[in-house]
Structures are given as C-alpha cells and as structure tokens.
PDB file of C-alpha atoms in Angstrom:
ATOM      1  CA  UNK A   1       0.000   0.000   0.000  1.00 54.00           C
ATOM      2  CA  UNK A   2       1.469   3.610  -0.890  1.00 61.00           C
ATOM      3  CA  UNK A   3       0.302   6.397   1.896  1.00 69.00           C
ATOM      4  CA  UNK A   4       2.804   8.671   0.717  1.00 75.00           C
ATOM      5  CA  UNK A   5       6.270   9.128  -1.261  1.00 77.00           C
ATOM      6  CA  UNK A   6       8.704  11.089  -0.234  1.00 79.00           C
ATOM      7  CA  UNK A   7      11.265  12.904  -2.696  1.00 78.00           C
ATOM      8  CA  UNK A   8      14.130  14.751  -0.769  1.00 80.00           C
ATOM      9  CA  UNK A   9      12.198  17.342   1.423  1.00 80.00           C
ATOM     10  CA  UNK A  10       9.029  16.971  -0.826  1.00 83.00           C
ATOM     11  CA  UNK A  11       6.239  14.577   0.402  1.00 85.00           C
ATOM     12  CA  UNK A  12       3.278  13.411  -2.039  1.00 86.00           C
ATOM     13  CA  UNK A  13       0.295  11.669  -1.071  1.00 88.00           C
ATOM     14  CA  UNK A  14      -1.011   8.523  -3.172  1.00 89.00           C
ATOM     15  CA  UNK A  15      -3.561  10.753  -5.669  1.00 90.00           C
ATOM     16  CA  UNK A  16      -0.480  13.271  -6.405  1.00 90.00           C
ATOM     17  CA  UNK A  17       1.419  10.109  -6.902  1.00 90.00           C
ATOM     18  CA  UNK A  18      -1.106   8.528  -9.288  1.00 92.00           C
ATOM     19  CA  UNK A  19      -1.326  11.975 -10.871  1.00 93.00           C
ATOM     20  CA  UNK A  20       2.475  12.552 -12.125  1.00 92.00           C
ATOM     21  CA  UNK A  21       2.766   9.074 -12.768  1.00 93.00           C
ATOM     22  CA  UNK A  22      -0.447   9.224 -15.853  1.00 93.00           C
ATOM     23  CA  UNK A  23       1.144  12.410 -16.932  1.00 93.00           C
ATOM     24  CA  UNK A  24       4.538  11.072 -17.554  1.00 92.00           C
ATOM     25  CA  UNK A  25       3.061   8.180 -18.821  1.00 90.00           C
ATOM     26  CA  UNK A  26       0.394  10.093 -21.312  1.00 88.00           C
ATOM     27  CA  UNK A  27       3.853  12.538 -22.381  1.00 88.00           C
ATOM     28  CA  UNK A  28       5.447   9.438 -23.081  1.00 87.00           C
ATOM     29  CA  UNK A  29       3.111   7.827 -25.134  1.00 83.00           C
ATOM     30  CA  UNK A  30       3.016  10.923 -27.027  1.00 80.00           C
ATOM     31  CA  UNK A  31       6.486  11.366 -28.075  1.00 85.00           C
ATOM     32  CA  UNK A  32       6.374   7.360 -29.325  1.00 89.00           C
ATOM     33  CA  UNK A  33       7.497   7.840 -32.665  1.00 89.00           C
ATOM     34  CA  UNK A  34       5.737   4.426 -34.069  1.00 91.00           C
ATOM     35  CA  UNK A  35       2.178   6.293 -32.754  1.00 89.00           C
ATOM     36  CA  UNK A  36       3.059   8.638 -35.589  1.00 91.00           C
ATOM     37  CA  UNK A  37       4.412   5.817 -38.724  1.00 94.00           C
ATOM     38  CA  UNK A  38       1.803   3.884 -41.007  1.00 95.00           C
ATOM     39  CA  UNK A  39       3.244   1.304 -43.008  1.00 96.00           C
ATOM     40  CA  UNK A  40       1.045  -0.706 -45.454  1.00 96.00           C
ATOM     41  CA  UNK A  41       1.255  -2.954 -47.741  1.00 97.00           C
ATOM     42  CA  UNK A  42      -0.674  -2.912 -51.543  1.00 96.00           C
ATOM     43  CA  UNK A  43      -0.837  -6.073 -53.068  1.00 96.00           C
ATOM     44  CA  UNK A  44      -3.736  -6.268 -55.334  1.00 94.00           C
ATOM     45  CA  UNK A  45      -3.900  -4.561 -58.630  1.00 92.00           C
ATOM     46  CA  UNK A  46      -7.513  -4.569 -59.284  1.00 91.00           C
ATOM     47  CA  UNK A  47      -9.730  -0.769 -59.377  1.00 88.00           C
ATOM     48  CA  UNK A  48     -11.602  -2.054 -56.321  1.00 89.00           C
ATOM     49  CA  UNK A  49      -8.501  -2.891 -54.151  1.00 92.00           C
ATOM     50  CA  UNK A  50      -6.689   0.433 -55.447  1.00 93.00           C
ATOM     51  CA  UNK A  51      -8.069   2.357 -53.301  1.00 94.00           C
ATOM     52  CA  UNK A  52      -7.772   0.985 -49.576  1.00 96.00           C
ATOM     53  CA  UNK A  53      -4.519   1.793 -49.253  1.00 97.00           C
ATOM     54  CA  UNK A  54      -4.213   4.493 -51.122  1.00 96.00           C
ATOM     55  CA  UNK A  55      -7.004   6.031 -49.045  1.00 96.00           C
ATOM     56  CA  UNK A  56      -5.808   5.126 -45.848  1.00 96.00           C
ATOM     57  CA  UNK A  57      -1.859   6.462 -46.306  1.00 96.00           C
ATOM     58  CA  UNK A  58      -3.451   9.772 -47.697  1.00 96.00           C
ATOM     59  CA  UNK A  59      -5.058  10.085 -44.340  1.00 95.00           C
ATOM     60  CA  UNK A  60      -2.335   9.178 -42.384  1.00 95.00           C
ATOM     61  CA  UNK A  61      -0.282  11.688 -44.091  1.00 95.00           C
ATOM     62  CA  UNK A  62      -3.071  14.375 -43.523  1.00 95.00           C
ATOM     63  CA  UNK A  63      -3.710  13.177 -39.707  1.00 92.00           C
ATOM     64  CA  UNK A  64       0.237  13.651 -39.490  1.00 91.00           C
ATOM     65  CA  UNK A  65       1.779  10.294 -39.786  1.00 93.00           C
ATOM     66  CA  UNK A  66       4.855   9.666 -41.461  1.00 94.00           C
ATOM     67  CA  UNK A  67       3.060   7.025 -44.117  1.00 96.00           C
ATOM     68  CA  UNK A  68       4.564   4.484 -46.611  1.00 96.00           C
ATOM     69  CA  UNK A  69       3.125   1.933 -48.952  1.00 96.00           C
ATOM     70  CA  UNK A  70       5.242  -0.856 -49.982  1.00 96.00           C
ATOM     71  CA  UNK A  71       3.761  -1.979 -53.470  1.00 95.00           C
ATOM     72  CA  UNK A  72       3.978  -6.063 -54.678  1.00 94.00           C
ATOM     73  CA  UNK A  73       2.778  -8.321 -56.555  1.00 94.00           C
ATOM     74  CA  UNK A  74      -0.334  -7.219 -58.347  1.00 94.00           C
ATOM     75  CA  UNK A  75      -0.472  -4.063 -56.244  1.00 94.00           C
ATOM     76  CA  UNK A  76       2.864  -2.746 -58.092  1.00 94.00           C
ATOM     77  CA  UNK A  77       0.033  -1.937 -60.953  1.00 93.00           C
ATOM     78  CA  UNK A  78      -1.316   0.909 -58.917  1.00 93.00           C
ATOM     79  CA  UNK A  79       2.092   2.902 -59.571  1.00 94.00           C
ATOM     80  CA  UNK A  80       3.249   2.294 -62.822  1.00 93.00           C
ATOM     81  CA  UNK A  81       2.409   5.451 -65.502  1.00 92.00           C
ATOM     82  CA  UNK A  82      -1.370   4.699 -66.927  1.00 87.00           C
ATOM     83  CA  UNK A  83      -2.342   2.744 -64.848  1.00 86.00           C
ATOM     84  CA  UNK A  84      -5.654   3.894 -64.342  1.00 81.00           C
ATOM     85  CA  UNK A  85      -6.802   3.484 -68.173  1.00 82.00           C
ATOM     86  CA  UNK A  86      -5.948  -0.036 -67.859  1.00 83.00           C
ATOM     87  CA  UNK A  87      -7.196  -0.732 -63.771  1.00 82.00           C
ATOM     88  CA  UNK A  88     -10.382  -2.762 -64.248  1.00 85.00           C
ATOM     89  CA  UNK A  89     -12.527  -5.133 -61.996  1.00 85.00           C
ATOM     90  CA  UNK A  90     -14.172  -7.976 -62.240  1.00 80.00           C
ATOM     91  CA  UNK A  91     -17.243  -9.814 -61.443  1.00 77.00           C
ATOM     92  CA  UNK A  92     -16.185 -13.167 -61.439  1.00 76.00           C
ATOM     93  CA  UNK A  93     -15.531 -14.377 -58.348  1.00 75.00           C
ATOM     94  CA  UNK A  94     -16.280 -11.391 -55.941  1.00 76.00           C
ATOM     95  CA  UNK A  95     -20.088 -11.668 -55.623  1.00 73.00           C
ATOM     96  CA  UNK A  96     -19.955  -9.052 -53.033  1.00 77.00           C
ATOM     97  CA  UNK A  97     -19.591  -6.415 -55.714  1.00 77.00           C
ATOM     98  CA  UNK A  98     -22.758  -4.400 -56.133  1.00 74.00           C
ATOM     99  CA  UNK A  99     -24.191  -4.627 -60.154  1.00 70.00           C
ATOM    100  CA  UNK A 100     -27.095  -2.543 -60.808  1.00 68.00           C
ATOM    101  CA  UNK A 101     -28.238  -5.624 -62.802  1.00 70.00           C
ATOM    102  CA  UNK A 102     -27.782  -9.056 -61.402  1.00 70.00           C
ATOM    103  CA  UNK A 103     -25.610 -11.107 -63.007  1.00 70.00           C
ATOM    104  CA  UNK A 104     -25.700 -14.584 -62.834  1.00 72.00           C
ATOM    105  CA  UNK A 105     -22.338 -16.685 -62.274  1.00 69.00           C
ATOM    106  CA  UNK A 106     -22.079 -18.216 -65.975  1.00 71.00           C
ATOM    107  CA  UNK A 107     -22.338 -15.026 -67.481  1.00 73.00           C
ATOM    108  CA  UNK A 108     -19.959 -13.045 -64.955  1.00 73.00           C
ATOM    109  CA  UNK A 109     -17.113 -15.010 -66.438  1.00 75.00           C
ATOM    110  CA  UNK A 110     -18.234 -14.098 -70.040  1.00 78.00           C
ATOM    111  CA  UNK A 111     -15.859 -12.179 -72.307  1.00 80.00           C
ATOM    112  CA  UNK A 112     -16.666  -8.296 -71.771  1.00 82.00           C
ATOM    113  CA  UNK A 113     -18.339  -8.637 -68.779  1.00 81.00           C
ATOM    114  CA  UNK A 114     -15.138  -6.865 -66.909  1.00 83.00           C
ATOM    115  CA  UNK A 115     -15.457  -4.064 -69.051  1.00 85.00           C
ATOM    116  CA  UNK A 116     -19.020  -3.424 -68.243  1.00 83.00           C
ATOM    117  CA  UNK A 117     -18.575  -4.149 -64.599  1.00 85.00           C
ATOM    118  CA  UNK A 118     -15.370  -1.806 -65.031  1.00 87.00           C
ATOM    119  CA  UNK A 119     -17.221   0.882 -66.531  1.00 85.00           C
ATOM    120  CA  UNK A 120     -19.972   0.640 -63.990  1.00 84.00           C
ATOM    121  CA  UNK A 121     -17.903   1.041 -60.985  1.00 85.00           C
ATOM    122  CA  UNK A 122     -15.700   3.954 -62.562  1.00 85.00           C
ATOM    123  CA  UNK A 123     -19.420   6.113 -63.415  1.00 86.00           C
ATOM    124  CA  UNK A 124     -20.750   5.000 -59.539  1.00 84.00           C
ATOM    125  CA  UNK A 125     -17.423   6.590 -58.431  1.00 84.00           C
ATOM    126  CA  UNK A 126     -17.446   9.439 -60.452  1.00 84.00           C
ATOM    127  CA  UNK A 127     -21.184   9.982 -59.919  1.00 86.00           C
ATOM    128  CA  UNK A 128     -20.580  10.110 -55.599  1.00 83.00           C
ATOM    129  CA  UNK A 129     -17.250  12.307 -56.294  1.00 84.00           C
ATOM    130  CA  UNK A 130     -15.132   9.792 -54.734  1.00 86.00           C
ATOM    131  CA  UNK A 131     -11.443  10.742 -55.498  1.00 88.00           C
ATOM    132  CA  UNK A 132     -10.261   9.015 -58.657  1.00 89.00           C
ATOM    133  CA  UNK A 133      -6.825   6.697 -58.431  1.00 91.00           C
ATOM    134  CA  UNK A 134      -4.857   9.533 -59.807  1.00 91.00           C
ATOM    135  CA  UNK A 135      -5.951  12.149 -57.695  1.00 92.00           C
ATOM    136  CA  UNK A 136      -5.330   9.834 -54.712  1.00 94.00           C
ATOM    137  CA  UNK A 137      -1.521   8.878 -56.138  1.00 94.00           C
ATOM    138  CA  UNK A 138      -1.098  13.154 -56.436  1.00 94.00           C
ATOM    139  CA  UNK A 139      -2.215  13.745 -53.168  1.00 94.00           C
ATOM    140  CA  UNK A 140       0.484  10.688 -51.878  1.00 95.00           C
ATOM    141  CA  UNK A 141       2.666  12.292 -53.197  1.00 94.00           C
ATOM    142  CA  UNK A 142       2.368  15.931 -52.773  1.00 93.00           C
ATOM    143  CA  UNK A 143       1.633  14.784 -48.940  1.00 94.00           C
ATOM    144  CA  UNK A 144       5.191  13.077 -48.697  1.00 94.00           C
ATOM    145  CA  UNK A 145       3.597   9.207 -48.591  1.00 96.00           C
ATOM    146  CA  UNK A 146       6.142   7.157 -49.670  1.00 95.00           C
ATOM    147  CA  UNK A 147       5.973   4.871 -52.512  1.00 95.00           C
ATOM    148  CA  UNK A 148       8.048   1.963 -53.003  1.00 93.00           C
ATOM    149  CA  UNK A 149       7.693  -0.776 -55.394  1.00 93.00           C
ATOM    150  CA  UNK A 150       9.240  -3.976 -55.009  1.00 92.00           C
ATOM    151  CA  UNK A 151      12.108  -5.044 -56.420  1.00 89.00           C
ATOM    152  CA  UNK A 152      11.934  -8.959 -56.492  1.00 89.00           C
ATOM    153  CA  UNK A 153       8.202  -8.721 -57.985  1.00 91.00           C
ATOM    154  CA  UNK A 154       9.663  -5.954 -60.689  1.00 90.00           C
ATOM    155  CA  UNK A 155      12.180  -8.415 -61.857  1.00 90.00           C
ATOM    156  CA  UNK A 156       9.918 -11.532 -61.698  1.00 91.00           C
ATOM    157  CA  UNK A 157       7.039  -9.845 -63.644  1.00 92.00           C
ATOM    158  CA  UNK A 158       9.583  -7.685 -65.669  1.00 92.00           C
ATOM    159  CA  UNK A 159       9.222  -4.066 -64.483  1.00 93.00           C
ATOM    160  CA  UNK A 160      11.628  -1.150 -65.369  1.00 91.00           C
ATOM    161  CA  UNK A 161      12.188   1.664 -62.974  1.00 91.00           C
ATOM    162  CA  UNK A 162      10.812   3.554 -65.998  1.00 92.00           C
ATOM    163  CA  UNK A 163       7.278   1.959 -66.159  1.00 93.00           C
ATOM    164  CA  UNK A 164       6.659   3.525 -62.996  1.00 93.00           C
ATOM    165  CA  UNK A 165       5.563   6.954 -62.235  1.00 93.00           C
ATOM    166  CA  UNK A 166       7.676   9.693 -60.424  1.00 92.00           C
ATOM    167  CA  UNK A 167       9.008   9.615 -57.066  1.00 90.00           C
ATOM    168  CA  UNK A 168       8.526   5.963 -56.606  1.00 93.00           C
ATOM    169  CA  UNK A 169      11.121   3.993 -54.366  1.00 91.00           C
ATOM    170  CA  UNK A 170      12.541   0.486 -55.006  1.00 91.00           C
ATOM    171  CA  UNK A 171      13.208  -1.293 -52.092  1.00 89.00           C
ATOM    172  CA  UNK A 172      12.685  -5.662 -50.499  1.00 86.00           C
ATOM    173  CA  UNK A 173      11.514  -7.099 -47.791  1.00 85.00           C
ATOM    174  CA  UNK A 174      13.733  -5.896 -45.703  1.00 84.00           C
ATOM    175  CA  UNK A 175      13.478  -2.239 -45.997  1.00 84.00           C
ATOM    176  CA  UNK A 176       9.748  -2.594 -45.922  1.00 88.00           C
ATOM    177  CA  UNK A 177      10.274  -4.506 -42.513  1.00 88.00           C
ATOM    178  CA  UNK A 178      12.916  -2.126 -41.089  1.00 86.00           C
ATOM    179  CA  UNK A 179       9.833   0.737 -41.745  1.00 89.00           C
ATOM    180  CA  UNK A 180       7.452  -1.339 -40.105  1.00 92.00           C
ATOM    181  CA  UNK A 181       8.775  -2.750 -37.255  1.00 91.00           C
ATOM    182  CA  UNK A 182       9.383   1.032 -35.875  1.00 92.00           C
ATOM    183  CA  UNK A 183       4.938   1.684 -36.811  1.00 94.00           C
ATOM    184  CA  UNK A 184       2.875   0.835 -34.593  1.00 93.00           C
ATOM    185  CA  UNK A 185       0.164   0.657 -37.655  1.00 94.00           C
ATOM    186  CA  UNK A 186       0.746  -1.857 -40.130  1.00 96.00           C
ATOM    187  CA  UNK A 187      -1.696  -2.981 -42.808  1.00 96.00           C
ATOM    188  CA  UNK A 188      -1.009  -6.165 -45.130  1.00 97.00           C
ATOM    189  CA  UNK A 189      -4.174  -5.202 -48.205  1.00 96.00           C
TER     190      UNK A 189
ATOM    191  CA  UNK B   1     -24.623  29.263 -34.110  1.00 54.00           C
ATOM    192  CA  UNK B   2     -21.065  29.694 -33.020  1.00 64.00           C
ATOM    193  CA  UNK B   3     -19.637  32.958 -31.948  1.00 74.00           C
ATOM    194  CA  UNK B   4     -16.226  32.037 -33.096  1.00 81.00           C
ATOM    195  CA  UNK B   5     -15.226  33.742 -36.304  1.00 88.00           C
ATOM    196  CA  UNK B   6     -12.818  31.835 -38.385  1.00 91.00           C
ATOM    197  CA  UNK B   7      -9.765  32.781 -40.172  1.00 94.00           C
ATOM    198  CA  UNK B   8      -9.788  30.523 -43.467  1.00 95.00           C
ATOM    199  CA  UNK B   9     -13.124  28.937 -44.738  1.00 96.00           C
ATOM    200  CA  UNK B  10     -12.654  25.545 -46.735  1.00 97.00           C
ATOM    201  CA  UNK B  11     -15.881  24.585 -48.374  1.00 97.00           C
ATOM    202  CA  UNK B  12     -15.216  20.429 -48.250  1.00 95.00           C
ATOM    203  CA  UNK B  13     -18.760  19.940 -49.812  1.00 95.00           C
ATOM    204  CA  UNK B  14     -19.217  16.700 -52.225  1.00 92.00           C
ATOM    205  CA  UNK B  15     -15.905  15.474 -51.105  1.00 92.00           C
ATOM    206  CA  UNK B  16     -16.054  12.416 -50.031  1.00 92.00           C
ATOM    207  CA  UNK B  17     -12.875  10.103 -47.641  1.00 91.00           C
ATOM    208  CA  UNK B  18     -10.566  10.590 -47.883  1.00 93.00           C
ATOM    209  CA  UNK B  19     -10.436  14.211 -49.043  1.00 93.00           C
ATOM    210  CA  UNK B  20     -12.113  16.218 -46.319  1.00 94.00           C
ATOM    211  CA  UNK B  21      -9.717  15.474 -43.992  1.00 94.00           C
ATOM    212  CA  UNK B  22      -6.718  15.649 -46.888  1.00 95.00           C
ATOM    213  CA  UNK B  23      -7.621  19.158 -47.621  1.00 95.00           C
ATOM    214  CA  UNK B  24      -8.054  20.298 -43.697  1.00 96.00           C
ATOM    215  CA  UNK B  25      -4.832  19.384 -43.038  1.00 95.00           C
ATOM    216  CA  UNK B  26      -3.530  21.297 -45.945  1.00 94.00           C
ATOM    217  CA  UNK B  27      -5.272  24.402 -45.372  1.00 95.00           C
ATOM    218  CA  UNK B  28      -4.517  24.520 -41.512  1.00 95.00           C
ATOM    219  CA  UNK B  29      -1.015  24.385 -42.157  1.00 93.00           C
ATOM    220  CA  UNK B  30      -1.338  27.607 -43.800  1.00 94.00           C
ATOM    221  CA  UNK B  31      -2.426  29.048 -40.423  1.00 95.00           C
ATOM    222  CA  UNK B  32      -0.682  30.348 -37.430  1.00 94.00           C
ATOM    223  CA  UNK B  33      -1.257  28.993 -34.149  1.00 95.00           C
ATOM    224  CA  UNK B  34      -4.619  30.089 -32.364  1.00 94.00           C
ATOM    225  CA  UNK B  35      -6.161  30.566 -35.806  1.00 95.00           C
ATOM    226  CA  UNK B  36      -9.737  29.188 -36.416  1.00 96.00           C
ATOM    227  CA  UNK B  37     -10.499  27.031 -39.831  1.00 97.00           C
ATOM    228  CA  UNK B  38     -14.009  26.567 -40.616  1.00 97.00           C
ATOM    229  CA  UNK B  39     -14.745  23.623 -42.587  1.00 97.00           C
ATOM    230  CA  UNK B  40     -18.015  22.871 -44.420  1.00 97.00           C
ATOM    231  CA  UNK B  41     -18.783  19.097 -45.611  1.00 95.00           C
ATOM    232  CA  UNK B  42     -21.581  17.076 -47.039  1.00 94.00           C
ATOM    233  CA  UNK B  43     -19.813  13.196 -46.062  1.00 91.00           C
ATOM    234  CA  UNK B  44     -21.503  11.606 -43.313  1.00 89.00           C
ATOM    235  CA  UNK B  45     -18.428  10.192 -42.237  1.00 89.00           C
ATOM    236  CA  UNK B  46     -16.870  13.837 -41.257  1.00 92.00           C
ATOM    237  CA  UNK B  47     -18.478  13.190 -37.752  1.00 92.00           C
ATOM    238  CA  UNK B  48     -16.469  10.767 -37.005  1.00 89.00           C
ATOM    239  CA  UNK B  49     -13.176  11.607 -38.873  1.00 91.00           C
ATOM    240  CA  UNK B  50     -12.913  15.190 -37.809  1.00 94.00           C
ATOM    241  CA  UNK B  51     -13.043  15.324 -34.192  1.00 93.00           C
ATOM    242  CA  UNK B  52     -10.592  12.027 -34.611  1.00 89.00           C
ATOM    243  CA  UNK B  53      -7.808  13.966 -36.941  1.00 93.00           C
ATOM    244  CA  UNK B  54      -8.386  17.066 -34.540  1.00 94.00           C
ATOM    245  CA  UNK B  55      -7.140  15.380 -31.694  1.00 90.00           C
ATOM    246  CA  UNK B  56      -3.948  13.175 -33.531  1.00 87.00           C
ATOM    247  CA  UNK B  57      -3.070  16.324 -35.087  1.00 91.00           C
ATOM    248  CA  UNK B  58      -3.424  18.754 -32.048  1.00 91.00           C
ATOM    249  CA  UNK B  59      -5.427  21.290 -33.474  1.00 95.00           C
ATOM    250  CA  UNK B  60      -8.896  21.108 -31.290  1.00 95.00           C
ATOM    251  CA  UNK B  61     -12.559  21.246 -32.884  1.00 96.00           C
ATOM    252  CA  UNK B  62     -13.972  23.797 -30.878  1.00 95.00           C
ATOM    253  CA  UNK B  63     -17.368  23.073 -32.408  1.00 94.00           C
ATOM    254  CA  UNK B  64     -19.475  21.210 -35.053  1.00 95.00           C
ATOM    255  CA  UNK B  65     -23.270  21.679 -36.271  1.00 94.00           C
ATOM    256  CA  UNK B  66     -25.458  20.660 -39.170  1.00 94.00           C
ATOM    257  CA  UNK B  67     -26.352  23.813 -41.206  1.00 92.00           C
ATOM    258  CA  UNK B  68     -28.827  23.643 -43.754  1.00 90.00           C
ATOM    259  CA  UNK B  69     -28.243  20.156 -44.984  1.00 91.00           C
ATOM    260  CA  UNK B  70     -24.342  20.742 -44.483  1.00 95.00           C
ATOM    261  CA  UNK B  71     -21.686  19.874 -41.685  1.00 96.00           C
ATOM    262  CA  UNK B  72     -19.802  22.297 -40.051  1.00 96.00           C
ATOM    263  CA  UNK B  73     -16.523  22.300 -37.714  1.00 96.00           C
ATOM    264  CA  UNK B  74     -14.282  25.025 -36.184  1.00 96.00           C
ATOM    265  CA  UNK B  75     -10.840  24.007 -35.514  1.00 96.00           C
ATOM    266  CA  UNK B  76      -8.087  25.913 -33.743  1.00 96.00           C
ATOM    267  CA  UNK B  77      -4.861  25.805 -35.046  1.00 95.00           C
ATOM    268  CA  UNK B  78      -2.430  24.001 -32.397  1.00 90.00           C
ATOM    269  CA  UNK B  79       0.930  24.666 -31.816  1.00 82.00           C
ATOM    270  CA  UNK B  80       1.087  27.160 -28.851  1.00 66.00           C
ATOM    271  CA  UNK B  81       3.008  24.779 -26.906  1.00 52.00           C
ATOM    272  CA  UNK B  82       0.333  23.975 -23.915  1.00 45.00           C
ATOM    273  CA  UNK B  83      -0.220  20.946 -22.093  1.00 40.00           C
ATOM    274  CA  UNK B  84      -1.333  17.475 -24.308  1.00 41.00           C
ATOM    275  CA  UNK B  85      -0.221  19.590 -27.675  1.00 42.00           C
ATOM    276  CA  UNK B  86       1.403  17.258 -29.862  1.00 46.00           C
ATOM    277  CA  UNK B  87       2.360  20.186 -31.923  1.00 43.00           C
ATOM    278  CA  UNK B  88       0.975  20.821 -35.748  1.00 40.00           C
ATOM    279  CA  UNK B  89       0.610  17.744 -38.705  1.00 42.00           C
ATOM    280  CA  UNK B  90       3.375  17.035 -40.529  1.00 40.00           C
ATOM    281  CA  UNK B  91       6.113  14.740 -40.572  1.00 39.00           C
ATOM    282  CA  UNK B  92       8.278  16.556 -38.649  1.00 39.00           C
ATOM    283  CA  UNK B  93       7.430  15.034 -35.170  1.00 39.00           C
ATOM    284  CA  UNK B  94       8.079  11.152 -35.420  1.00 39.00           C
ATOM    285  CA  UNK B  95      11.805  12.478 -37.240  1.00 39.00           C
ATOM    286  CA  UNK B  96      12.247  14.807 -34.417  1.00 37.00           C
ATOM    287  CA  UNK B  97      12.055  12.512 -31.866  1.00 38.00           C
ATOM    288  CA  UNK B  98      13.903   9.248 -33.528  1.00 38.00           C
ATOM    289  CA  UNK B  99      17.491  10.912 -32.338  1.00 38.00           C
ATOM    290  CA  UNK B 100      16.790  10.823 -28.746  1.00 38.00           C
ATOM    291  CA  UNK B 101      15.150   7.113 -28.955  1.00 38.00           C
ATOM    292  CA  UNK B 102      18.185   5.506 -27.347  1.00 36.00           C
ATOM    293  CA  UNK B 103      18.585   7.705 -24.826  1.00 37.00           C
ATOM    294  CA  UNK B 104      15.461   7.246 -23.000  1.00 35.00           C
ATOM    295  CA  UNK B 105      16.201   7.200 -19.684  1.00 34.00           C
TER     296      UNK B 105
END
C-alpha cells in the first residue's frame, strides 16, 4: 500500500502520486514515434482494391503520420504510368460487388463482362465524387507518402524503374520490414 | 450558431474520404497557431473523422453543427506549446524525436 512518497524534502500523497505518474506516462506515449508511422502494404492490382490503401496512407499523411506503402505483386500496378486506363474489376468471383443488374455466375465469367462491370464502378465513383486513383496517387505524393515498389516482384514480372511513375522507391523485404517494425500501424491489403 | 469567427473557410462539400480530412490538413497548415479554420462538408463520415484527426493532429474542434443540410466544424490551429499539444501535422514530429530514442532514460 502507498500512503505517501517522499522525494528529498518533498512529500506526495497517493492521488499526487497517481497523478504525475499518468502524466509522464500520457507525455510518453506521445512522443512514441511508431504512434506517428503507417506502413502498409498494396498487393492487389484490381480498381476495387486500389483504393484501400491508397485512401488510408493519404489520411495518415493528412492526420500527421509519417506514411509508406510498400507496393507487390499485383499491387505494383497501382504505380506504374497509366495505370488507371488499364485498372479494371471484375465480377467473377467477388459476388460481393454491387451490379445494378444481377448477373448470374455463368455469365460473370463471359468475355466483356469486366469491361461493363469496369465501366460501372468507374461512373458510380465518379457519380458520388469519390477521389479518382490519380488524384489519390497526387495527393500521396504531394503529402510526402512514400511509394516503393518492389524489387523482387519488378524483376519476376519484368518491371523497369521507368514503367513507374515519379518519385517511386525500389526497395525488399527488408526495408519494408525495417519501416514497419518502428509503426505501430501496419496494414497487409 | 457559433460565436467564433474563423480565419480561413474551406468549403469540403461533395468530397467524399478521404479528401475532407486531406484538404483540412492542408489548409490549416497555412495558419498560425490560435487561428480558427471553418470547414463545411456534405460526407456523413466527417463526424467521425474530424473530431478524430483534430485530436492526432493537435489542433482542437472547438465546435461542429449541421447547417442547412451541411456539416460544419471550427478548428483551432495548435501549436502554442500547452499541455497534451502534440504540436501541428506534418512529418516533422516522429523524425524529431527518432534521435533521442536511445537515450530514454
């Protein structure tokens, strides 16, 4: 049981105690840098899974966090130049996605059907003002989000440095893990 | 209605997440500390988002209100250095403070 501490002449009874102890505690937990670091990961190329992680470094960025997205696989699409002419979706498989029309499984997988349900999605977008993909990407980057694509999947699906917009970053595994283990936020999308 | 008079209007209306937020942050770095932004949105999800970037970002909402069909918040622009200020957005603070990691005490 704690009555009171005593520091050199100075005595403090248990609620000061308590007190100066949540405030250190609380100014700690402030300065932790990792409270302030967001590292994600994009892995999926698809329109639908563009923007997650684009949407979520952008607000880091704005809410002050030091934000990075560490692009493989399919998710290295999302950076290289044009990409958003060529992003499309498709119905096959996700059933979750919302068509104005339903669509029954055999014809999902028919040829054109990723166009329409491309074409659909981009208009829905457009028609709630939702950010487009390349507004999001500007906004990364005028916002300092950091953008690095990675290496092993450039050389395995044969990526140049110049298929890939400005101010992207090359980096592995390892740098992205360096980032990450100092973030206390880390996303795998 | 508020009696606080703002120093910067951003009309945020149609924008949708992440934007809102995205373009606070921009405009209330244009601000000195103890300056008021006023921002006006339309997305639903501004109720939740702004009071939540005004406190990671230290600049307080003094006050939000629906206003004919639109949402409206007042922040004040942090930085003055008082108590539970984590200072103003930017990337500044988690580079500022990596130096003196190791010698925590």
């Amino acid at each position: 049981m704690l009555d009171e501490a005593k520091i050199g002449e100075l005595t403090f009874d248990e609620e000061s105690v308590r007190r100066i102890v949540r405030e250190e505690i609380e100014r700690a937990m402030k300065k932790d840098p990792a409270a302030r670091k967001a590292c994600i990961i994009a892995s999926k190329g698809t329109l639908d899974w563009a923007y997650p992680p684009l949407i979520l470094s952008t607000a880091a960025a704005a809410a002050g966090m030091d934000a990075s997205v560490f692009f493989t696989f399919y998710g290295l699409n999302l950076i290289t130049k044009g990409y958003e002419r060529k992003a499309k979706v498709s119905p096959t498989g996700n059933p979750a996605m919302p068509m104005q029309v339903p669509v029954a499984d055999f014809f999902a997988g028919m040829p054109g059907m990723k166009t329409v349900a491309t074409s659909m999605m981009k208009s829905m977008f457009n028609r709630k003002h939702v950010a487009s993909i390349g507004e999001l990407i500007d906004v990364a980057r005028d916002t300092g989000v950091r953008l690095i694509a990675c290496q092993m999947t450039m050389d395995v699906f044969g990526y140049q440095p110049s298929d890939f917009i400005e101010g992207v970053e090359f980096g592995g595994a390892a740098a992205f893990l360096s980032q990450a283990r100092r973030a206390h936020l880390t996303l795998f999308i | 209605m508020t009696n606080v008079k703002e120093d910067r209007l951003l009309d945020a209306r149609g924008l949708l997440c992440p934007m809102p937020v995205v373009k606070a942050a921009k405009e209330i770095r244009g601000l000195e500390p103890g300056q008021v932004l006023k921002v006006m949105a339309t997305d639903r999800g501004a109720i939740a988002d702004f009071p939540a970037w005004a406190e990671d970002t230290g600049n307080p909402l003094l006050e939000w209100h629906e206003e004919g069909g639109s949402l409206v918040f007042w922040f004040r622009k942090g930085g003055l250095g008082g108590a539970g200020d984590p200072g103003s957005p930017g990337p500044t603070a988690s580079t500022g403070d990596s130096p003196s990691e190791g010698s925590v005490k």
